[in-house]
Amino acid sequence: MNIDPPEKKDLMQLMIQIIRMTSIGLLFPVMLTSAMASEWGTLYRWKTTEGVRWMLVGEDSIHDHYQGEIQDGLPQGQGRMRYAGGSSYSGEWEAGRYNGLGTHVRVDGSYHVGRFKQGRAHGPGEEHLTNGFRNSGEWKDGKVWNITRFDAKAEIIEKLAQGEVVREIDYGEIRYRKWEKDHWVWLHQGSPKQHGRYQGQVQGLLPHGKGSYLSPLGVKYDGNWEEGLEHGEGSLTHPNGMRSEGEFHEGLPWDTVAYDRERKVLFRVKRGRMVKENGK
């Protein structure tokens, strides 16, 4: 079947239409692409005397390195940062900083998932600790703000409003402690070999009520606690079998009797001072 060619006038109009459509179809994407241009690649973070620099070259073992979307030489969009120390961040970036939804995994395996702003946790999120505890709620400029703390059994142990504790609960759980300068510091996480291990009632972070503590040297205290110190009725047992029983005061024996493993009296403590069996 023969098709008659279009009239010259119709052909001209058709070509003008095609040119217009082509111009819009090609030119607009080019403008859009140039305005939103981003590429996928790897960047290394160098610390210099002039500040942080993002470079295309580096070594994974000594430099923090980023893989993901890049714009104007900076992490922008979706990407993952692996730090030389072992931690990492995966999520949204803006101008080289965490910004938006993401997950920050620490070296010890604990992690925070939620919103970030300019490199800090900011907004709704959840923090999961290695002992099974969890913090859920709102962060502000990298600090807990309005959150609820849960133990490993998903029971509430504490609530904070605007960074301040508004609910403290006595609850049997695990704590660790270490000596700093002239006092004990209690920790949510630690190593029994380095910090010992407490299990019992607490108030906030501190042991308070009934509980037991096994030191790294194998010395065990069972009894009453007050604001993080052995205080009240209790017993102190040493690896060699020696055992002190009685009243403790602010972390020290106050009115106690010490026995050997055969229950022979070794000495007594009266009002914080040791006295022998003859009373001297």
GROMACS .gro file of C-alpha atoms in nm:
model
  280
    1MET     CA    1   0.000   0.000   0.000
    2ASN     CA    2   0.138   0.338  -0.098
    3ILE     CA    3   0.134   0.624   0.156
    4ASP     CA    4   0.126   0.970   0.014
    5PRO     CA    5   0.400   1.196   0.154
    6PRO     CA    6   0.276   1.478   0.379
    7GLU     CA    7   0.243   1.827   0.245
    8LYS     CA    8   0.549   2.047   0.284
    9LYS     CA    9   0.366   2.268   0.537
   10ASP     CA   10   0.263   1.969   0.749
   11LEU     CA   11   0.617   1.831   0.735
   12MET     CA   12   0.758   2.161   0.860
   13GLN     CA   13   0.519   2.171   1.155
   14LEU     CA   14   0.604   1.809   1.242
   15MET     CA   15   0.978   1.883   1.243
   16ILE     CA   16   0.929   2.192   1.462
   17GLN     CA   17   0.729   1.980   1.707
   18ILE     CA   18   0.999   1.712   1.716
   19ILE     CA   19   1.271   1.973   1.777
   20ARG     CA   20   1.073   2.124   2.062
   21MET     CA   21   1.011   1.784   2.222
   22THR     CA   22   1.376   1.683   2.180
   23SER     CA   23   1.499   2.008   2.334
   24ILE     CA   24   1.275   1.968   2.638
   25GLY     CA   25   1.348   1.596   2.668
   26LEU     CA   26   1.726   1.629   2.647
   27LEU     CA   27   1.807   1.970   2.783
   28PHE     CA   28   1.598   1.948   3.099
   29PRO     CA   29   1.753   1.619   3.221
   30VAL     CA   30   2.099   1.765   3.162
   31MET     CA   31   2.015   2.067   3.377
   32LEU     CA   32   1.858   1.846   3.644
   33THR     CA   33   2.153   1.607   3.647
   34SER     CA   34   2.406   1.887   3.683
   35ALA     CA   35   2.209   2.034   3.974
   36MET     CA   36   2.176   1.700   4.157
   37ALA     CA   37   2.496   1.531   4.039
   38SER     CA   38   2.636   1.266   4.273
   39GLU     CA   39   2.859   0.968   4.219
   40TRP     CA   40   2.940   0.646   4.402
   41GLY     CA   41   3.290   0.590   4.529
   42THR     CA   42   3.540   0.566   4.815
   43LEU     CA   43   3.686   0.849   5.021
   44TYR     CA   44   3.951   0.846   5.294
   45ARG     CA   45   3.943   1.088   5.585
   46TRP     CA   46   4.276   1.251   5.659
   47LYS     CA   47   4.340   1.457   5.973
   48THR     CA   48   4.570   1.747   5.889
   49THR     CA   49   4.687   2.061   6.066
   50GLU     CA   50   4.422   2.247   5.867
   51GLY     CA   51   4.145   2.012   5.975
   52VAL     CA   52   3.976   1.709   5.822
   53ARG     CA   53   4.033   1.645   5.450
   54TRP     CA   54   3.851   1.390   5.234
   55MET     CA   55   4.089   1.226   4.985
   56LEU     CA   56   4.063   0.965   4.711
   57VAL     CA   57   4.370   0.780   4.839
   58GLY     CA   58   4.453   0.628   5.175
   59GLU     CA   59   4.509   0.306   5.370
   60ASP     CA   60   4.224   0.113   5.528
   61SER     CA   61   4.436   0.018   5.830
   62ILE     CA   62   4.519   0.376   5.934
   63HIS     CA   63   4.253   0.595   5.774
   64ASP     CA   64   3.879   0.611   5.830
   65HIS     CA   65   3.725   0.530   5.491
   66TYR     CA   66   3.384   0.595   5.341
   67GLN     CA   67   3.200   0.412   5.064
   68GLY     CA   68   2.883   0.554   4.916
   69GLU     CA   69   2.740   0.856   4.741
   70ILE     CA   70   2.970   1.155   4.693
   71GLN     CA   71   2.896   1.513   4.593
   72ASP     CA   72   3.149   1.795   4.564
   73GLY     CA   73   3.416   1.571   4.715
   74LEU     CA   74   3.219   1.497   5.033
   75PRO     CA   75   2.998   1.211   5.156
   76GLN     CA   76   2.644   1.305   5.055
   77GLY     CA   77   2.343   1.074   5.048
   78GLN     CA   78   2.364   0.707   5.142
   79GLY     CA   79   2.695   0.557   5.253
   80ARG     CA   80   2.899   0.367   5.508
   81MET     CA   81   3.196   0.482   5.714
   82ARG     CA   82   3.442   0.231   5.859
   83TYR     CA   83   3.670   0.375   6.124
   84ALA     CA   84   4.026   0.254   6.167
   85GLY     CA   85   3.948   0.187   6.533
   86GLY     CA   86   3.678  -0.065   6.444
   87SER     CA   87   3.350   0.126   6.476
   88SER     CA   88   3.125   0.211   6.180
   89TYR     CA   89   2.829   0.420   6.063
   90SER     CA   90   2.580   0.333   5.789
   91GLY     CA   91   2.308   0.566   5.671
   92GLU     CA   92   2.241   0.916   5.544
   93TRP     CA   93   2.506   1.185   5.507
   94GLU     CA   94   2.509   1.556   5.435
   95ALA     CA   95   2.821   1.760   5.358
   96GLY     CA   96   3.052   1.498   5.512
   97ARG     CA   97   2.857   1.438   5.836
   98TYR     CA   98   2.596   1.193   5.961
   99ASN     CA   99   2.263   1.356   5.888
  100GLY     CA  100   1.932   1.171   5.879
  101LEU     CA  101   1.858   0.807   5.949
  102GLY     CA  102   2.150   0.581   6.032
  103THR     CA  103   2.314   0.319   6.252
  104HIS     CA  104   2.633   0.374   6.452
  105VAL     CA  105   2.804   0.052   6.567
  106ARG     CA  106   3.069   0.082   6.841
  107VAL     CA  107   3.380  -0.132   6.883
  108ASP     CA  108   3.227  -0.333   7.169
  109GLY     CA  109   2.927  -0.432   6.954
  110SER     CA  110   2.674  -0.194   7.109
  111TYR     CA  111   2.493   0.025   6.859
  112HIS     CA  112   2.262   0.326   6.815
  113VAL     CA  113   1.998   0.335   6.543
  114GLY     CA  114   1.790   0.644   6.475
  115ARG     CA  115   1.822   1.002   6.356
  116PHE     CA  116   2.145   1.199   6.347
  117LYS     CA  117   2.219   1.568   6.296
  118GLN     CA  118   2.562   1.708   6.208
  119GLY     CA  119   2.737   1.391   6.323
  120ARG     CA  120   2.548   1.343   6.650
  121ALA     CA  121   2.247   1.143   6.764
  122HIS     CA  122   1.957   1.387   6.753
  123GLY     CA  123   1.589   1.293   6.755
  124PRO     CA  124   1.419   0.956   6.797
  125GLY     CA  125   1.637   0.648   6.831
  126GLU     CA  126   1.733   0.333   7.018
  127GLU     CA  127   2.060   0.232   7.181
  128HIS     CA  128   2.131  -0.139   7.227
  129LEU     CA  129   2.400  -0.242   7.478
  130THR     CA  130   2.598  -0.565   7.480
  131ASN     CA  131   2.444  -0.680   7.811
  132GLY     CA  132   2.097  -0.679   7.655
  133PHE     CA  133   1.992  -0.344   7.801
  134ARG     CA  134   1.824  -0.089   7.575
  135ASN     CA  135   1.765   0.287   7.576
  136SER     CA  136   1.469   0.407   7.371
  137GLY     CA  137   1.342   0.759   7.309
  138GLU     CA  138   1.485   1.096   7.207
  139TRP     CA  139   1.843   1.224   7.192
  140LYS     CA  140   1.956   1.586   7.175
  141ASP     CA  141   2.297   1.693   7.043
  142GLY     CA  142   2.440   1.347   7.110
  143LYS     CA  143   2.303   1.316   7.465
  144VAL     CA  144   2.009   1.124   7.609
  145TRP     CA  145   1.713   1.362   7.645
  146ASN     CA  146   1.374   1.193   7.682
  147ILE     CA  147   1.433   0.819   7.711
  148THR     CA  148   1.323   0.499   7.882
  149ARG     CA  149   1.584   0.244   7.990
  150PHE     CA  150   1.505  -0.127   7.973
  151ASP     CA  151   1.691  -0.425   8.114
  152ALA     CA  152   1.761  -0.751   7.929
  153LYS     CA  153   1.411  -0.875   8.017
  154ALA     CA  154   1.254  -0.562   7.861
  155GLU     CA  155   1.149  -0.431   8.202
  156ILE     CA  156   1.173  -0.056   8.269
  157ILE     CA  157   1.457   0.037   8.505
  158GLU     CA  158   1.476   0.415   8.459
  159LYS     CA  159   1.319   0.711   8.280
  160LEU     CA  160   1.476   1.044   8.184
  161ALA     CA  161   1.305   1.370   8.088
  162GLN     CA  162   1.514   1.650   7.937
  163GLY     CA  163   1.827   1.465   8.046
  164GLU     CA  164   1.725   1.427   8.412
  165VAL     CA  165   1.618   1.107   8.589
  166VAL     CA  166   1.247   1.121   8.673
  167ARG     CA  167   1.200   0.758   8.772
  168GLU     CA  168   1.444   0.534   8.957
  169ILE     CA  169   1.364   0.172   9.029
  170ASP     CA  170   1.522  -0.075   9.271
  171TYR     CA  171   1.582  -0.378   9.055
  172GLY     CA  172   1.820  -0.671   9.068
  173GLU     CA  173   2.074  -0.641   8.789
  174ILE     CA  174   2.443  -0.646   8.698
  175ARG     CA  175   2.697  -0.369   8.764
  176TYR     CA  176   3.077  -0.339   8.745
  177ARG     CA  177   3.308  -0.102   8.927
  178LYS     CA  178   3.654   0.047   8.892
  179TRP     CA  179   3.872   0.265   9.113
  180GLU     CA  180   3.932   0.620   8.990
  181LYS     CA  181   4.168   0.841   9.191
  182ASP     CA  182   4.003   0.821   9.534
  183HIS     CA  183   3.661   0.663   9.481
  184TRP     CA  184   3.470   0.381   9.314
  185VAL     CA  185   3.292   0.435   8.982
  186TRP     CA  186   3.006   0.203   8.884
  187LEU     CA  187   2.956   0.093   8.524
  188HIS     CA  188   2.677  -0.063   8.317
  189GLN     CA  189   2.936  -0.256   8.118
  190GLY     CA  190   3.266  -0.405   8.218
  191SER     CA  191   3.480  -0.713   8.266
  192PRO     CA  192   3.454  -0.932   8.580
  193LYS     CA  193   3.831  -0.994   8.558
  194GLN     CA  194   3.906  -0.621   8.563
  195HIS     CA  195   3.613  -0.461   8.745
  196GLY     CA  196   3.454  -0.739   8.948
  197ARG     CA  197   3.080  -0.806   8.925
  198TYR     CA  198   2.782  -0.689   9.132
  199GLN     CA  199   2.439  -0.846   9.119
  200GLY     CA  200   2.145  -0.717   9.318
  201GLN     CA  201   1.925  -0.417   9.381
  202VAL     CA  202   2.016  -0.076   9.243
  203GLN     CA  203   1.899   0.282   9.247
  204GLY     CA  204   1.984   0.445   8.918
  205LEU     CA  205   2.340   0.332   8.846
  206LEU     CA  206   2.442   0.258   9.207
  207PRO     CA  207   2.399  -0.062   9.410
  208HIS     CA  208   2.138   0.014   9.675
  209GLY     CA  209   1.963  -0.248   9.889
  210LYS     CA  210   2.052  -0.618   9.891
  211GLY     CA  211   2.325  -0.751   9.664
  212SER     CA  212   2.658  -0.930   9.627
  213TYR     CA  213   2.988  -0.822   9.475
  214LEU     CA  214   3.275  -1.050   9.367
  215SER     CA  215   3.603  -0.862   9.322
  216PRO     CA  216   3.868  -0.949   9.058
  217LEU     CA  217   4.077  -1.097   9.345
  218GLY     CA  218   3.799  -1.334   9.446
  219VAL     CA  219   3.682  -1.147   9.758
  220LYS     CA  220   3.303  -1.160   9.788
  221TYR     CA  221   3.070  -0.929   9.981
  222ASP     CA  222   2.708  -1.031  10.047
  223GLY     CA  223   2.472  -0.796  10.222
  224ASN     CA  224   2.331  -0.448  10.231
  225TRP     CA  225   2.440  -0.157  10.009
  226GLU     CA  226   2.375   0.215  10.024
  227GLU     CA  227   2.454   0.455   9.739
  228GLY     CA  228   2.716   0.222   9.589
  229LEU     CA  229   2.896   0.127   9.912
  230GLU     CA  230   2.882  -0.173  10.146
  231HIS     CA  231   2.669  -0.037  10.430
  232GLY     CA  232   2.469  -0.229  10.692
  233GLU     CA  233   2.463  -0.600  10.772
  234GLY     CA  234   2.684  -0.815  10.552
  235SER     CA  235   2.964  -1.068  10.517
  236LEU     CA  236   3.303  -1.055  10.347
  237THR     CA  237   3.456  -1.385  10.230
  238HIS     CA  238   3.820  -1.423  10.111
  239PRO     CA  239   3.958  -1.696   9.879
  240ASN     CA  240   4.161  -1.843  10.170
  241GLY     CA  241   3.840  -1.908  10.363
  242MET     CA  242   3.860  -1.614  10.604
  243ARG     CA  243   3.519  -1.458  10.659
  244SER     CA  244   3.410  -1.136  10.831
  245GLU     CA  245   3.050  -1.099  10.946
  246GLY     CA  246   2.863  -0.809  11.100
  247GLU     CA  247   2.803  -0.442  11.029
  248PHE     CA  248   2.976  -0.244  10.753
  249HIS     CA  249   2.992   0.132  10.727
  250GLU     CA  250   3.051   0.326  10.403
  251GLY     CA  251   3.241   0.042  10.239
  252LEU     CA  252   3.448  -0.072  10.540
  253PRO     CA  253   3.404  -0.319  10.830
  254TRP     CA  254   3.258  -0.133  11.130
  255ASP     CA  255   3.145  -0.388  11.387
  256THR     CA  256   3.248  -0.733  11.260
  257VAL     CA  257   3.403  -1.064  11.362
  258ALA     CA  258   3.661  -1.239  11.140
  259TYR     CA  259   3.682  -1.621  11.131
  260ASP     CA  260   3.914  -1.866  10.959
  261ARG     CA  261   3.778  -2.158  10.756
  262GLU     CA  262   3.735  -2.367  11.076
  263ARG     CA  263   3.527  -2.085  11.229
  264LYS     CA  264   3.798  -1.992  11.476
  265VAL     CA  265   3.784  -1.623  11.567
  266LEU     CA  266   4.085  -1.434  11.428
  267PHE     CA  267   4.002  -1.076  11.526
  268ARG     CA  268   3.719  -0.831  11.570
  269VAL     CA  269   3.648  -0.482  11.440
  270LYS     CA  270   3.488  -0.233  11.680
  271ARG     CA  271   3.375   0.105  11.551
  272GLY     CA  272   3.606   0.066  11.254
  273ARG     CA  273   3.915  -0.036  11.455
  274MET     CA  274   4.061  -0.388  11.467
  275VAL     CA  275   4.097  -0.547  11.810
  276LYS     CA  276   4.241  -0.888  11.903
  277GLU     CA  277   4.070  -1.151  12.111
  278ASN     CA  278   4.228  -1.012  12.430
  279GLY     CA  279   4.052  -0.683  12.360
  280LYS     CA  280   4.364  -0.488  12.256
   0.00000   0.00000   0.00000
